[in-house]
mmCIF file of C-alpha atoms in Angstrom:
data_model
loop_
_atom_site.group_PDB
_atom_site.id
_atom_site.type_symbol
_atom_site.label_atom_id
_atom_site.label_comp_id
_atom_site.label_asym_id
_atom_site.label_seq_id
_atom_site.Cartn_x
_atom_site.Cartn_y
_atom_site.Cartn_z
ATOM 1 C CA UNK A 28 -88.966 7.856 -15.546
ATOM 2 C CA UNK A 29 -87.457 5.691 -18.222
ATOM 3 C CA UNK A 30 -88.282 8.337 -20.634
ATOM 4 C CA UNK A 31 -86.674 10.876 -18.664
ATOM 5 C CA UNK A 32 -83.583 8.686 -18.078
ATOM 6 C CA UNK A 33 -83.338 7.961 -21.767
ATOM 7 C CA UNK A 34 -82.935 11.914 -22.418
ATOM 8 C CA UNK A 35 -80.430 12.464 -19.615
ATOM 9 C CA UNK A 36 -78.277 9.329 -20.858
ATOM 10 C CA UNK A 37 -78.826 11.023 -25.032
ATOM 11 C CA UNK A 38 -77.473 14.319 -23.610
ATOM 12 C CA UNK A 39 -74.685 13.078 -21.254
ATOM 13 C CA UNK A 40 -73.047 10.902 -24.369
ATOM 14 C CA UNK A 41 -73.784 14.412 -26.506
ATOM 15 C CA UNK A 42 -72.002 16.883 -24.019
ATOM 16 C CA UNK A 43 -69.150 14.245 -23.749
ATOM 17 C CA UNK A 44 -68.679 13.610 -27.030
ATOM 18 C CA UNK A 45 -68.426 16.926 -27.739
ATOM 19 C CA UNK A 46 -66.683 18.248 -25.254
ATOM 20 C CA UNK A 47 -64.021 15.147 -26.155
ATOM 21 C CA UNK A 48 -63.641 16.054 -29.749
ATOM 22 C CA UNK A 49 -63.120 19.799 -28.313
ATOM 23 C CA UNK A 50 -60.140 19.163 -26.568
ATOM 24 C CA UNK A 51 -59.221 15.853 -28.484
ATOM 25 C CA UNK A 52 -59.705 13.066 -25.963
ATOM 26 C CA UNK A 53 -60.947 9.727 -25.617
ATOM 27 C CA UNK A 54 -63.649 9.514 -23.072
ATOM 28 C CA UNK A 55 -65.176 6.479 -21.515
ATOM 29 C CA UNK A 56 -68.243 6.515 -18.551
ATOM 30 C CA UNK A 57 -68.441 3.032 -16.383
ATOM 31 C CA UNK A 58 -71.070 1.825 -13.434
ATOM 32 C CA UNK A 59 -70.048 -0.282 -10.575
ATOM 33 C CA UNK A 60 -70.113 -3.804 -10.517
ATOM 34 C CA UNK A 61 -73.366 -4.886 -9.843
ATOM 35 C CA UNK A 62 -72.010 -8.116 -7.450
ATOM 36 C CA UNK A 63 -70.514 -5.982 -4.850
ATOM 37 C CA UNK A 64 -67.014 -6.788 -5.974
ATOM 38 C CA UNK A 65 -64.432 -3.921 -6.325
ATOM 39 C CA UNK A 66 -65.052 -3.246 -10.065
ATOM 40 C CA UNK A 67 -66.437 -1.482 -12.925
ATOM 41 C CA UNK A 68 -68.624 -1.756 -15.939
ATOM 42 C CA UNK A 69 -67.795 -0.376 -18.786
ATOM 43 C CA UNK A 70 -70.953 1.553 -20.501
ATOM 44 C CA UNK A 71 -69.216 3.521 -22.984
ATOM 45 C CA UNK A 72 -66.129 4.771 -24.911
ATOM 46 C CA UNK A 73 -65.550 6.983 -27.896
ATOM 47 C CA UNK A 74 -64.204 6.334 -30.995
ATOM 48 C CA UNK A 75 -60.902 8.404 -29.595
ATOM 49 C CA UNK A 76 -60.571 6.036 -26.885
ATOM 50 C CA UNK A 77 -60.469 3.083 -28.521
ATOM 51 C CA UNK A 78 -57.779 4.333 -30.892
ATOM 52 C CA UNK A 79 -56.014 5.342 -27.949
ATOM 53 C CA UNK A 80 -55.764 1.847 -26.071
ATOM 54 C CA UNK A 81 -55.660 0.710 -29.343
ATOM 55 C CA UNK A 82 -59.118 -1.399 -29.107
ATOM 56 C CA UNK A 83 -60.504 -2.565 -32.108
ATOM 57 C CA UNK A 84 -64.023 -3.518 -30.891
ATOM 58 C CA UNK A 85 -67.034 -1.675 -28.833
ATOM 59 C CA UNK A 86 -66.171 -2.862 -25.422
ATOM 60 C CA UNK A 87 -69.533 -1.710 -23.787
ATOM 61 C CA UNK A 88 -70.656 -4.220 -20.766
ATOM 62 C CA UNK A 89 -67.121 -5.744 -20.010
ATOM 63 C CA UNK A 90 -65.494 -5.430 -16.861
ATOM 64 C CA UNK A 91 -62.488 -2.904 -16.436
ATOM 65 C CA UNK A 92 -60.529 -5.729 -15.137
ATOM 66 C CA UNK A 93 -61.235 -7.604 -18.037
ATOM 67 C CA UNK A 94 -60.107 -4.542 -20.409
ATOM 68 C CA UNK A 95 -57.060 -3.696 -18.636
ATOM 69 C CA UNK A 96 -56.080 -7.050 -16.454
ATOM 70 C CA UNK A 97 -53.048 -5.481 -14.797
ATOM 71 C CA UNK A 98 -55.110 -2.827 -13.742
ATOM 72 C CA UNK A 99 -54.215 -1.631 -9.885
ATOM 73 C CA UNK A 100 -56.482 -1.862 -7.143
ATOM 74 C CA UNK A 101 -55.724 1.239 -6.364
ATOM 75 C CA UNK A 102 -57.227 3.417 -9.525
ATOM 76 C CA UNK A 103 -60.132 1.175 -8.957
ATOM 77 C CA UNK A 104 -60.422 2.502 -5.367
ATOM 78 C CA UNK A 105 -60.051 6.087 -6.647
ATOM 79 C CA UNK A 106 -62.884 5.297 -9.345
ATOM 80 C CA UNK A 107 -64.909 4.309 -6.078
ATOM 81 C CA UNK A 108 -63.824 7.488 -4.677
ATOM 82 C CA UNK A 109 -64.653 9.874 -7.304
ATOM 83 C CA UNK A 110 -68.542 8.059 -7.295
ATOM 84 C CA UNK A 111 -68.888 8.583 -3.731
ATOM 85 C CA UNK A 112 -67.335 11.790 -2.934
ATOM 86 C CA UNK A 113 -67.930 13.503 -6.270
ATOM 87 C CA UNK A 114 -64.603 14.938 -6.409
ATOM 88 C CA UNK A 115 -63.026 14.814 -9.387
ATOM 89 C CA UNK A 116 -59.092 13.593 -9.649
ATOM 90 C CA UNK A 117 -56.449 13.753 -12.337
ATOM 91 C CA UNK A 118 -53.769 10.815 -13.365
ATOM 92 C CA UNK A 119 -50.975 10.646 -15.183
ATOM 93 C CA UNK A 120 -50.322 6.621 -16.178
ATOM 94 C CA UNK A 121 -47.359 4.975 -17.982
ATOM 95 C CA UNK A 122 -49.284 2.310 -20.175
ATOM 96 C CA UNK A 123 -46.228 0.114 -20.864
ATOM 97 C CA UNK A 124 -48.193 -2.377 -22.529
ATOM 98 C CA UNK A 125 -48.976 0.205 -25.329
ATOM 99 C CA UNK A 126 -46.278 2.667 -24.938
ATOM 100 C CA UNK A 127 -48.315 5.500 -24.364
ATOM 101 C CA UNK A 128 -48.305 8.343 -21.318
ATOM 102 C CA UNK A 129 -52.123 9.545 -20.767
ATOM 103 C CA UNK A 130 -53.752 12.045 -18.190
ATOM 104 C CA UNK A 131 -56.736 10.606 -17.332
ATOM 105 C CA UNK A 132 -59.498 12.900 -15.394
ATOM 106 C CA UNK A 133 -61.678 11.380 -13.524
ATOM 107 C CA UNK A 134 -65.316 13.130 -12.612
ATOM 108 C CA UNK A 135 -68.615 11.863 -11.132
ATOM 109 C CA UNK A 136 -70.983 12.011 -14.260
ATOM 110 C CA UNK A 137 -74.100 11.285 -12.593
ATOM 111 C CA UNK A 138 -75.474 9.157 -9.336
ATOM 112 C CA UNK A 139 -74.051 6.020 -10.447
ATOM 113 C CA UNK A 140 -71.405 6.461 -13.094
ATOM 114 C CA UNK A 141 -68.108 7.985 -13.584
ATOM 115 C CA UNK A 142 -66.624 9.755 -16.372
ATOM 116 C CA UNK A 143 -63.171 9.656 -17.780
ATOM 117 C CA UNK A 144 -61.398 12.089 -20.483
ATOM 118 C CA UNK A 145 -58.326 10.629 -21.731
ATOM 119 C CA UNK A 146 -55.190 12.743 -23.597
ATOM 120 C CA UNK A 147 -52.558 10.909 -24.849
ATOM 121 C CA UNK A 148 -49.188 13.116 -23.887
ATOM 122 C CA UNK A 149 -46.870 11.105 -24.922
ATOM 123 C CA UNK A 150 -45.018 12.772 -27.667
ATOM 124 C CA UNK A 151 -44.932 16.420 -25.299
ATOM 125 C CA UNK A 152 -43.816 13.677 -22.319
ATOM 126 C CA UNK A 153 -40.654 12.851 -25.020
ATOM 127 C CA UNK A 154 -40.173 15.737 -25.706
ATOM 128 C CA UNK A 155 -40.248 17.501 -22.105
ATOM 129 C CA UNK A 156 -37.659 14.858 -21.476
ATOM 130 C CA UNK A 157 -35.325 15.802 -23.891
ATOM 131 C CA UNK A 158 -35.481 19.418 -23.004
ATOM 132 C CA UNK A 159 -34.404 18.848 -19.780
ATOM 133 C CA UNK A 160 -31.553 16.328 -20.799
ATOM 134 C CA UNK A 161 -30.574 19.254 -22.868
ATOM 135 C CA UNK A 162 -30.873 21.526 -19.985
ATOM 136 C CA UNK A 163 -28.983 19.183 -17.806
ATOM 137 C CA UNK A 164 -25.962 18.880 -20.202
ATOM 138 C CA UNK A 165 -25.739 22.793 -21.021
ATOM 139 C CA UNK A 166 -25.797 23.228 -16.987
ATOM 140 C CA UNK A 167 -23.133 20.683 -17.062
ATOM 141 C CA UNK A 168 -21.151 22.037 -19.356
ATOM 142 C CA UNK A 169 -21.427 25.855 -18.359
ATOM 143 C CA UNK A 170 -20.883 24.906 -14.571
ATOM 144 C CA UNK A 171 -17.385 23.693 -15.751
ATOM 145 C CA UNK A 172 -16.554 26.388 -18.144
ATOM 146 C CA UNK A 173 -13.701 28.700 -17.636
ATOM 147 C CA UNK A 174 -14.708 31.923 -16.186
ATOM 148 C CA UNK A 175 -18.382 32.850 -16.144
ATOM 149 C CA UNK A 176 -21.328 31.817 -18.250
ATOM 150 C CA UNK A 177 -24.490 33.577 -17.668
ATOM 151 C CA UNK A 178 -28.089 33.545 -19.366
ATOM 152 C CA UNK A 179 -30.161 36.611 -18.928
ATOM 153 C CA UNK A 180 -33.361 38.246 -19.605
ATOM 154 C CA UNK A 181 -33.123 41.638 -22.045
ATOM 155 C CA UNK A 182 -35.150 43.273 -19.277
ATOM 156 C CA UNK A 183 -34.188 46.579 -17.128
ATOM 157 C CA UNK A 184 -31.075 45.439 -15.246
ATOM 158 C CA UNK A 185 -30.745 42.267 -17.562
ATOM 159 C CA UNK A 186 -32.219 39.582 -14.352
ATOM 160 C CA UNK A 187 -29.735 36.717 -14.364
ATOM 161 C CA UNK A 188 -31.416 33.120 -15.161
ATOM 162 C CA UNK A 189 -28.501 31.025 -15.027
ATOM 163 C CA UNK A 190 -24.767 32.271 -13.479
ATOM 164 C CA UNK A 191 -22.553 29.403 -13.562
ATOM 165 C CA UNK A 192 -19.530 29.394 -10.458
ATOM 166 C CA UNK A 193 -17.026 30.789 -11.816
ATOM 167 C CA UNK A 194 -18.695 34.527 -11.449
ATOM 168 C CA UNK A 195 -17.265 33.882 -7.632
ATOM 169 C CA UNK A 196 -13.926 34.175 -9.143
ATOM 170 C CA UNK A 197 -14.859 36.722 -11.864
ATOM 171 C CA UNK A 198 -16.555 39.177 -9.763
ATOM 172 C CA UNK A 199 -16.245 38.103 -5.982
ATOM 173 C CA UNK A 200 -20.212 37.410 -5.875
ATOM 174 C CA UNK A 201 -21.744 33.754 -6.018
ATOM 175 C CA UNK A 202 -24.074 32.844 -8.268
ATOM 176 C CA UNK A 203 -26.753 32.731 -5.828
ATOM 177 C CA UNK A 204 -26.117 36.579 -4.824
ATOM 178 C CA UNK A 205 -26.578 37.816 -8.502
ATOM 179 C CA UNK A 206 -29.454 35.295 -9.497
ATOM 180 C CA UNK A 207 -31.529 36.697 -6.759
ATOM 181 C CA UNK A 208 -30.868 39.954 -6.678
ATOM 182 C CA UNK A 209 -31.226 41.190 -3.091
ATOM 183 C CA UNK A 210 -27.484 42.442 -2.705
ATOM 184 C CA UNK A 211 -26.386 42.701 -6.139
ATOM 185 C CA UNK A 212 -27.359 42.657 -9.872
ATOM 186 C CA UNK A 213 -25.400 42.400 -13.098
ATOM 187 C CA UNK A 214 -25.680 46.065 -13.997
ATOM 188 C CA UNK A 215 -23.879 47.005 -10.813
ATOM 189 C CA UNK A 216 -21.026 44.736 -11.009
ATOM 190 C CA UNK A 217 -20.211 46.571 -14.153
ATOM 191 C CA UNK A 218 -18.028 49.523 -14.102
ATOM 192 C CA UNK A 219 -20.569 52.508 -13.972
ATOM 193 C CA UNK A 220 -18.118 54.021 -16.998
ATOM 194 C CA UNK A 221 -18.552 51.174 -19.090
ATOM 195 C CA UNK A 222 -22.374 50.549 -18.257
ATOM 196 C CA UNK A 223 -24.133 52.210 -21.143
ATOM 197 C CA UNK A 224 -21.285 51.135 -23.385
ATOM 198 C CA UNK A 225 -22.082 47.703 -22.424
ATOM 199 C CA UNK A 226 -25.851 48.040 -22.488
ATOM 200 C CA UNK A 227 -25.656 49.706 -26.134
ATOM 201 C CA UNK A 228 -23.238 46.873 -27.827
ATOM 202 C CA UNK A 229 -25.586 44.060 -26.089
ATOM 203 C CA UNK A 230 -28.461 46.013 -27.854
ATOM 204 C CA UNK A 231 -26.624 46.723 -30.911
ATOM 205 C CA UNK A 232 -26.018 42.820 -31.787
ATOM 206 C CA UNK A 233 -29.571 41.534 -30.444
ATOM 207 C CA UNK A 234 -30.727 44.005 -33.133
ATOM 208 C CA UNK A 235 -29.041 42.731 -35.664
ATOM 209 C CA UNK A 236 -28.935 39.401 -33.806
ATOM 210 C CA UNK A 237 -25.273 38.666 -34.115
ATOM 211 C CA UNK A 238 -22.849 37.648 -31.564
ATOM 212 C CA UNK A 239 -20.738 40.439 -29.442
#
């Protein structure tokens, strides 16, 4: 039996460690508290886990709450969770204290230990942000733009992704009615004269990507 436990603990770390330097995570496994208090213990983290909580020491045998004191009763209960239900969860957590944003999944790794990966995703967190700042002030400022602003797909019928409210004025349609498409699309609001005209200039200067 302890021979057999031995080889299931060798080839846990292995598929872990492997699968963490696959996908570039930190991984850490824990066991419950032995005293029956709401806890874990801490039985092993990879070197990508310390560098991402910024550890400089093997930890193995402390207490989570010792590791991370302002840790929330609440992940703790979900740790429980995962161990009794085997259902696996995902997190997303702010670490303040280090400035980092991490998904954490957690899975049941075997009868008496969890499993977590950990990805840091900070920097695509920043950077999601500041897309949709951007988005935000390019909605702003199109919105109050004089006549209509429009972003389209270069698709059949050119599908409208953005229509600010002045089309109302432009064209007698809101910008709801031509972004879905049930009553009305671009292409029709066009002259049916000046369709192919418009279709072949808007062609024309994507080809040579210039403005028209």
């Amino acid at each position: 039996q302890k021979y057999s436990a031995k080889i299931a603990s060798l080839h846990k770390t292995e598929l872990l460690n492997n699968l963490s330097n696959r996908i570039q995570s930190g991984y850490a496994t824990m066991k419950p508290h032995p005293d029956g208090w709401p806890d874990f213990i801490l039985t092993g983290m990879n070197r990508m886990g310390l560098e991402l909580f910024n550890f400089k020491n093997d930890l193995t045998g402390k207490k989570l709450r010792e590791i991370f004191p302002g840790i929330e009763n609440r992940l703790i209960y979900r740790l429980f969770e995962v161990l009794n239900t085997g259902t696996a969860i995902k997190k997303e957590l702010n670490i303040t204290e280090i400035g980092k944003i991490l998904i954490i999944l957690i899975f049941k790794a075997s009868d008496d230990e969890v499993a977590c990966l950990v990805d840091d995703v900070t920097e695509a967190k920043i950077k999601e942000k500041e897309l949709e700042d951007r988005e935000r002030e390019l909605r702003s400022l199109l919105t109050n733009f004089p006549g209509m602003a429009y972003r389209a797909r270069n698709d059949i019928g050119r599908p409208m992704l953005f229509v600010s409210q002045g089309a109302f004025d432009l064209c007698g349609y809101t910008p709801e009615e031509i972004i879905e498409g049930d009553r009305i699309c671009w292409n029709t609001v066009i002259f049916s004269d000046d369709r192919d005209m418009v279709c072949g200039t808007i062609q024309d200067a994507l080809g040579k990507k210039e403005n028209f």
